[in-house]
Tab-separated table of C-alpha atoms in Angstrom:
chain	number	residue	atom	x	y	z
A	1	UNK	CA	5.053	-15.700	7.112
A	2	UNK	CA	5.621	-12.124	7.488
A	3	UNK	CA	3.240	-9.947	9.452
A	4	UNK	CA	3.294	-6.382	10.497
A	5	UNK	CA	1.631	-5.186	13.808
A	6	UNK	CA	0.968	-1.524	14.731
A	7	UNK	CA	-1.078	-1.667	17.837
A	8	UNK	CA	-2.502	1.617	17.790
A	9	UNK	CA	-5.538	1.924	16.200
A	10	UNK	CA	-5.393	5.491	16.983
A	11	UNK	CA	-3.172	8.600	18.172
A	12	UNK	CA	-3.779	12.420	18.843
A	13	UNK	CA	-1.180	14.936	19.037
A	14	UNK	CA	-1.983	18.563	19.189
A	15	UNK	CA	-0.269	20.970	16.515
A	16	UNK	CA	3.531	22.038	16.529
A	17	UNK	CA	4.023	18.569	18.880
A	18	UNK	CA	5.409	15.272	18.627
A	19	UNK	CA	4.172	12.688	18.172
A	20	UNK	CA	5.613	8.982	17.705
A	21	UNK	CA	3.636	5.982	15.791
A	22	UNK	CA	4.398	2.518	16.731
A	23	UNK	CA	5.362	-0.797	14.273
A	24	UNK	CA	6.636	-4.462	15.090
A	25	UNK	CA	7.007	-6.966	12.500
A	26	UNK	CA	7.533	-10.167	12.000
A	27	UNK	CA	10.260	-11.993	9.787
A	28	UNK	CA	12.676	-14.429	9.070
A	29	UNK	CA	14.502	-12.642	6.788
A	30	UNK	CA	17.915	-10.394	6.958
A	31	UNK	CA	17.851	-8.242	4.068
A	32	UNK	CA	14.479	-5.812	3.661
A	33	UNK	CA	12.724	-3.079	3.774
A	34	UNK	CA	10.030	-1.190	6.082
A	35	UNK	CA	7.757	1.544	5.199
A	36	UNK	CA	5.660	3.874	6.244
A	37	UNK	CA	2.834	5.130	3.976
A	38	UNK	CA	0.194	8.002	4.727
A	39	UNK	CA	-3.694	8.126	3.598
A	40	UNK	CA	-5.514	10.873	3.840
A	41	UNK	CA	-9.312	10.950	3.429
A	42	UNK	CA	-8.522	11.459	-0.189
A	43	UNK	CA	-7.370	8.052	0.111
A	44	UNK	CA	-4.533	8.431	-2.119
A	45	UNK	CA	-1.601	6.126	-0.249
A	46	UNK	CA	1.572	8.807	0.099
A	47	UNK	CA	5.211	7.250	0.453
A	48	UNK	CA	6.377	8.933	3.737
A	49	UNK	CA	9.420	7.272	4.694
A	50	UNK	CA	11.622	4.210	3.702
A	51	UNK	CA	14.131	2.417	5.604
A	52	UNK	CA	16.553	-0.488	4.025
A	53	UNK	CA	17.303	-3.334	7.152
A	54	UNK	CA	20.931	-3.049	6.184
A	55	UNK	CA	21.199	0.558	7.499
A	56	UNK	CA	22.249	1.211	10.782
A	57	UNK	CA	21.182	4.602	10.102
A	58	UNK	CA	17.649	6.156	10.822
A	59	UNK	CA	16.022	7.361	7.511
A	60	UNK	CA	14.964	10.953	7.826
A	61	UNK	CA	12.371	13.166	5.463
A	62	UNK	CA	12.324	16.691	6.772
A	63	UNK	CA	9.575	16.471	9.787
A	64	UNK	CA	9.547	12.897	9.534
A	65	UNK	CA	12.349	10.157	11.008
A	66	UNK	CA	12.149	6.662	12.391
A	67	UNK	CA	13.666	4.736	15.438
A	68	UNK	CA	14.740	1.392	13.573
A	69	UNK	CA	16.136	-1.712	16.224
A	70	UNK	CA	16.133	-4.473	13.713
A	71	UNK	CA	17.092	-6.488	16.968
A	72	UNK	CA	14.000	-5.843	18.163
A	73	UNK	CA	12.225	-5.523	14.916
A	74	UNK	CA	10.433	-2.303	15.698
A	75	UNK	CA	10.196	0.398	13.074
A	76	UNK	CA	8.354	3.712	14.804
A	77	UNK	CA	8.095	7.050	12.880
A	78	UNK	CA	8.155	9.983	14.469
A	79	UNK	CA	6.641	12.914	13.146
A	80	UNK	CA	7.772	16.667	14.499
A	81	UNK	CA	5.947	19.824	14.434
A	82	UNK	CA	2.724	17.889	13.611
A	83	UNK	CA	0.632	20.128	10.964
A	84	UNK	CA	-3.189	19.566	10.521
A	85	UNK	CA	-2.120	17.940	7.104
A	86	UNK	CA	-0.353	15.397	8.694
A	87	UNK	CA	-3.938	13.961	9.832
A	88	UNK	CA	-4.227	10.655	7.972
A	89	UNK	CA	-3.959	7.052	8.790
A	90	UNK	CA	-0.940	5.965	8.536
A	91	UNK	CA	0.277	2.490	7.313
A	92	UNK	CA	3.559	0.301	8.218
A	93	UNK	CA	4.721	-1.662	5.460
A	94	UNK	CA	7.358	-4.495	5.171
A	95	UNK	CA	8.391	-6.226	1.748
A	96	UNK	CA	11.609	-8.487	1.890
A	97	UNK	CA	14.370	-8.719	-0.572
A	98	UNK	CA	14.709	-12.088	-2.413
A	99	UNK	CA	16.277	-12.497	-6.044
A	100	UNK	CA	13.609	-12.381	-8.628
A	101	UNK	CA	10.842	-11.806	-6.225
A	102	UNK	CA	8.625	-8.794	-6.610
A	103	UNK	CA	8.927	-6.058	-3.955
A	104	UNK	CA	5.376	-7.580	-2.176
A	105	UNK	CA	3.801	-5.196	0.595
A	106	UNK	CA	2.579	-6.749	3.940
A	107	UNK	CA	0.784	-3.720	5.624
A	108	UNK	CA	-0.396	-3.312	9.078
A	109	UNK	CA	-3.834	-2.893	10.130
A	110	UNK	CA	-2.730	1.575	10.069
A	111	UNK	CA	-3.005	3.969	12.782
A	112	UNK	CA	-5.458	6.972	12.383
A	113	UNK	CA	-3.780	10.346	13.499
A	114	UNK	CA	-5.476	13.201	14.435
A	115	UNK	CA	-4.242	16.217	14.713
A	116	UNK	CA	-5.552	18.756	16.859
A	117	UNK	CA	-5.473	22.752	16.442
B	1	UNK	CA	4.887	13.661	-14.352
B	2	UNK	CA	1.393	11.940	-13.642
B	3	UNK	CA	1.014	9.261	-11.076
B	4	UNK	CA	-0.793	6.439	-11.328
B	5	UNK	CA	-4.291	6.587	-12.462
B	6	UNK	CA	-7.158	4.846	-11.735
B	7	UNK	CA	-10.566	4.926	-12.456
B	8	UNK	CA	-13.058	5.035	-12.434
B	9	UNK	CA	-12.772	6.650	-8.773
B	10	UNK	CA	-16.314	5.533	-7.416
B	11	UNK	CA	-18.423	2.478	-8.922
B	12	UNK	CA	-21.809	1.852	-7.617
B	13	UNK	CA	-23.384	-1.581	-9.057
B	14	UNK	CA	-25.879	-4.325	-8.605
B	15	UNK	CA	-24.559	-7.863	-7.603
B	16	UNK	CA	-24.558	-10.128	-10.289
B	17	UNK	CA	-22.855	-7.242	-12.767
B	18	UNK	CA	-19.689	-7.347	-14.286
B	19	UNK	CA	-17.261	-4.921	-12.782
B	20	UNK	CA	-14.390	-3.517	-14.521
B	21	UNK	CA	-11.763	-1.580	-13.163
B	22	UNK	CA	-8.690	0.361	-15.280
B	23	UNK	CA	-5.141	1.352	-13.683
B	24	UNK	CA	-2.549	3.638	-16.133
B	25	UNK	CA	0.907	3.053	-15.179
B	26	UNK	CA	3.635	5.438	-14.586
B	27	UNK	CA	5.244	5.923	-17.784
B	28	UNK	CA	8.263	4.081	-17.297
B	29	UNK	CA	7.392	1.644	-15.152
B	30	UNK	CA	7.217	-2.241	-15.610
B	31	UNK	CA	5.507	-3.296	-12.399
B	32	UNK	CA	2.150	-3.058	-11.693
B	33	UNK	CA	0.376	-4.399	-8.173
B	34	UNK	CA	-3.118	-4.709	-7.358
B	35	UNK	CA	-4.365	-4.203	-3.992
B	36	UNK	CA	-7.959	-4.375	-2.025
B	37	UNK	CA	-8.859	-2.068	1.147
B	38	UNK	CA	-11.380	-3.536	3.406
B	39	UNK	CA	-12.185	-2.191	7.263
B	40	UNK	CA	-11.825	-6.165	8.162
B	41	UNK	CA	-8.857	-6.886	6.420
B	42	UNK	CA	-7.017	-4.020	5.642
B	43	UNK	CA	-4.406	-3.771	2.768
B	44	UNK	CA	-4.365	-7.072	1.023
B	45	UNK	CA	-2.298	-8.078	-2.129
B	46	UNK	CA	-4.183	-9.283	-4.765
B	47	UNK	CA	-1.977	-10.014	-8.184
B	48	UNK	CA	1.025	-8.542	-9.538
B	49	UNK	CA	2.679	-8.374	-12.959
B	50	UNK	CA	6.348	-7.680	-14.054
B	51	UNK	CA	6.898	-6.832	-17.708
B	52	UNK	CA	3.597	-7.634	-18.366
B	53	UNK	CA	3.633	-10.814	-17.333
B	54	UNK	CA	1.429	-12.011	-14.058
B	55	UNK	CA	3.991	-13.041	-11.144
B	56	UNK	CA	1.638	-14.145	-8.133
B	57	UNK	CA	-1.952	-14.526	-8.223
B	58	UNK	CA	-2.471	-16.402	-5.227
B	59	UNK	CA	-4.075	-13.110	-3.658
B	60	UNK	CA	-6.757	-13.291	-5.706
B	61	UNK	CA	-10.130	-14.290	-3.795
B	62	UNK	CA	-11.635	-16.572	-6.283
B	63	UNK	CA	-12.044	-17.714	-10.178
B	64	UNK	CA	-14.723	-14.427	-10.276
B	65	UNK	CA	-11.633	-12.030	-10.023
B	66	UNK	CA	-9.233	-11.730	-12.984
B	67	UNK	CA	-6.800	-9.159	-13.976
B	68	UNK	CA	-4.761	-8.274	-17.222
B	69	UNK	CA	-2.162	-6.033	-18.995
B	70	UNK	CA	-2.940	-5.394	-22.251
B	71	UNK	CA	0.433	-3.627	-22.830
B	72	UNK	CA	2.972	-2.167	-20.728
B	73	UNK	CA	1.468	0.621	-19.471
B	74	UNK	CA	-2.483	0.048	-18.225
B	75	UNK	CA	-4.306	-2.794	-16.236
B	76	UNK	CA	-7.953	-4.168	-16.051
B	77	UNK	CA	-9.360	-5.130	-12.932
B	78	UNK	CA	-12.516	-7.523	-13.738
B	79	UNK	CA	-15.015	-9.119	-11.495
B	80	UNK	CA	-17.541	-11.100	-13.057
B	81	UNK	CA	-20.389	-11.563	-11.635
B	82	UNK	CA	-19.525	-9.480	-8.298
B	83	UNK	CA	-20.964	-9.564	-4.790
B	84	UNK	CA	-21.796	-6.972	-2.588
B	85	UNK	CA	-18.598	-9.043	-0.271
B	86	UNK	CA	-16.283	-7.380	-3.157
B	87	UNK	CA	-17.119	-3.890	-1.508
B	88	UNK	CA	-14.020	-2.093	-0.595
B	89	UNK	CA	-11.373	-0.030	-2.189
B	90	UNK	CA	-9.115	-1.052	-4.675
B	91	UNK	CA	-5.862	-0.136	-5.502
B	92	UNK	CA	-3.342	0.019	-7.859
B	93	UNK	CA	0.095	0.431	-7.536
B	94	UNK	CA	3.307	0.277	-10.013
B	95	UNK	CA	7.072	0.950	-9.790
B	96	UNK	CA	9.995	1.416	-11.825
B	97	UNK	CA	11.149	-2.051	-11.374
B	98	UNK	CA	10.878	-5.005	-8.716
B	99	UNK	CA	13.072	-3.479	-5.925
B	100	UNK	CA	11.931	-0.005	-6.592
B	101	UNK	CA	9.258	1.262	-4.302
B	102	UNK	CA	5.549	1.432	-5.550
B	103	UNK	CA	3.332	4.626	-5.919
B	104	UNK	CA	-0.191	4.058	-5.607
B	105	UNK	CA	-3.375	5.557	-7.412
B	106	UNK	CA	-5.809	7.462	-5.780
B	107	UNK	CA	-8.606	4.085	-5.858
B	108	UNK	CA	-11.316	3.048	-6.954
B	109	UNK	CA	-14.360	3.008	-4.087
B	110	UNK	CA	-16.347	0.112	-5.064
B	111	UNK	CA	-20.029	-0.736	-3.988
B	112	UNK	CA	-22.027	-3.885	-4.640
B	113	UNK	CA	-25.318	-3.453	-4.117
């Protein structure tokens, strides 16, 4: 079975800084795809990033990149120039690619980020 | 374009009561996932449809929980009779297809009294 760890419960990183949120995972497969989502306290779960395992290449979003080693299965986003907006808790996500199967989420237990002024 | 949209976005209800919750597609899409929030257990799967058609139930806690798609673009939620252990948040989610990625609703807070 698949399973998705982030191990930090929760991070700080003072505004304009960087700060760098942690994911391992757990799979079998060769061919998927990681996630990270955002939820504020509006709840609302926010798409931040995706990353296909085929890639070699980091996926970027403006502020927002990851460090992918599929070797190592760790996924890690990094956010830059942290704004107070970015506070949220933030959600790794894997779902694995298998013909005629639905695109199924397995999220980790989320990391709450604060951001401080 | 809208997003998903659930509601309603709070419920507050005795146990016992039936529970209803509704999820409006993105107009477009033609899969639809349901998910529950809990502080214990996080993000968990619960059912999810393609075309209409129910894929994978086994999320589903027990025979008390049941979901359906009326037509291609909105889903019920129903719990019948509920228990204040079915407090959490639930969400719904849909996407243009199976491989696409899935945009969630804003919720629904749910509280079993």
């Amino acid at each position: 079975a698949q399973t998705v760890t982030q191990s930090q419960p929760e991070m700080s990183v003072q505004e304009a800084e960087t700060v760098t949120l942690s994911c391992t995972y757990d799979t079998s497969e060769s061919d998927y795809y990681l996630f990270w989502y955002k939820q504020p306290p509006s709840r609302q779960m926010i798409l931040v990033i995706r990353q296909e395992a085929y890639k070699q290449q980091n996926a970027t979003e403006n502020r927002f990149s990851v460090n992918f080693q599929k070797a190592a299965k760790s996924f890690s986003l990094k956010i830059s120039d942290s704004q107070l907006g970015d506070a949220a808790m933030y959600f790794c996500a894997y779902s694995f690619i298998s013909s005629g199967s639905a695109r199924q989420l397995t999220f980790g237990s989320g990391t709450q980020l604060t951001v401080l002024p | 374009d809208a997003g998903v949209i659930q509601s309603p976005r709070h419920e507050v209800t005795e146990m016992g009561q039936e529970v209803t919750l509704r999820c409006k597609l993105i107009s477009g899409h033609n899969s639809l996932f349901w998910y529950r929030q809990t502080m214990m257990r996080g993000l968990e799967l619960l059912i999810y449809f393609n075309n209409n058609v129910p894929i994978d139930d086994s999320g589903m806690p027990e025979d008390r929980f049941s979901a359906k798609m009326p037509n291609a673009s909105f889903s019920t939620l129903k719990i019948q009779p509920s228990e204040p252990r079915d407090s959490a948040v639930y969400f719904c989610a849909s996407s243009w297809d199976l491989y696409q990625p899935q945009h969630f609703g804003d919720g629904t807070r749910l509280s079993i009294l």
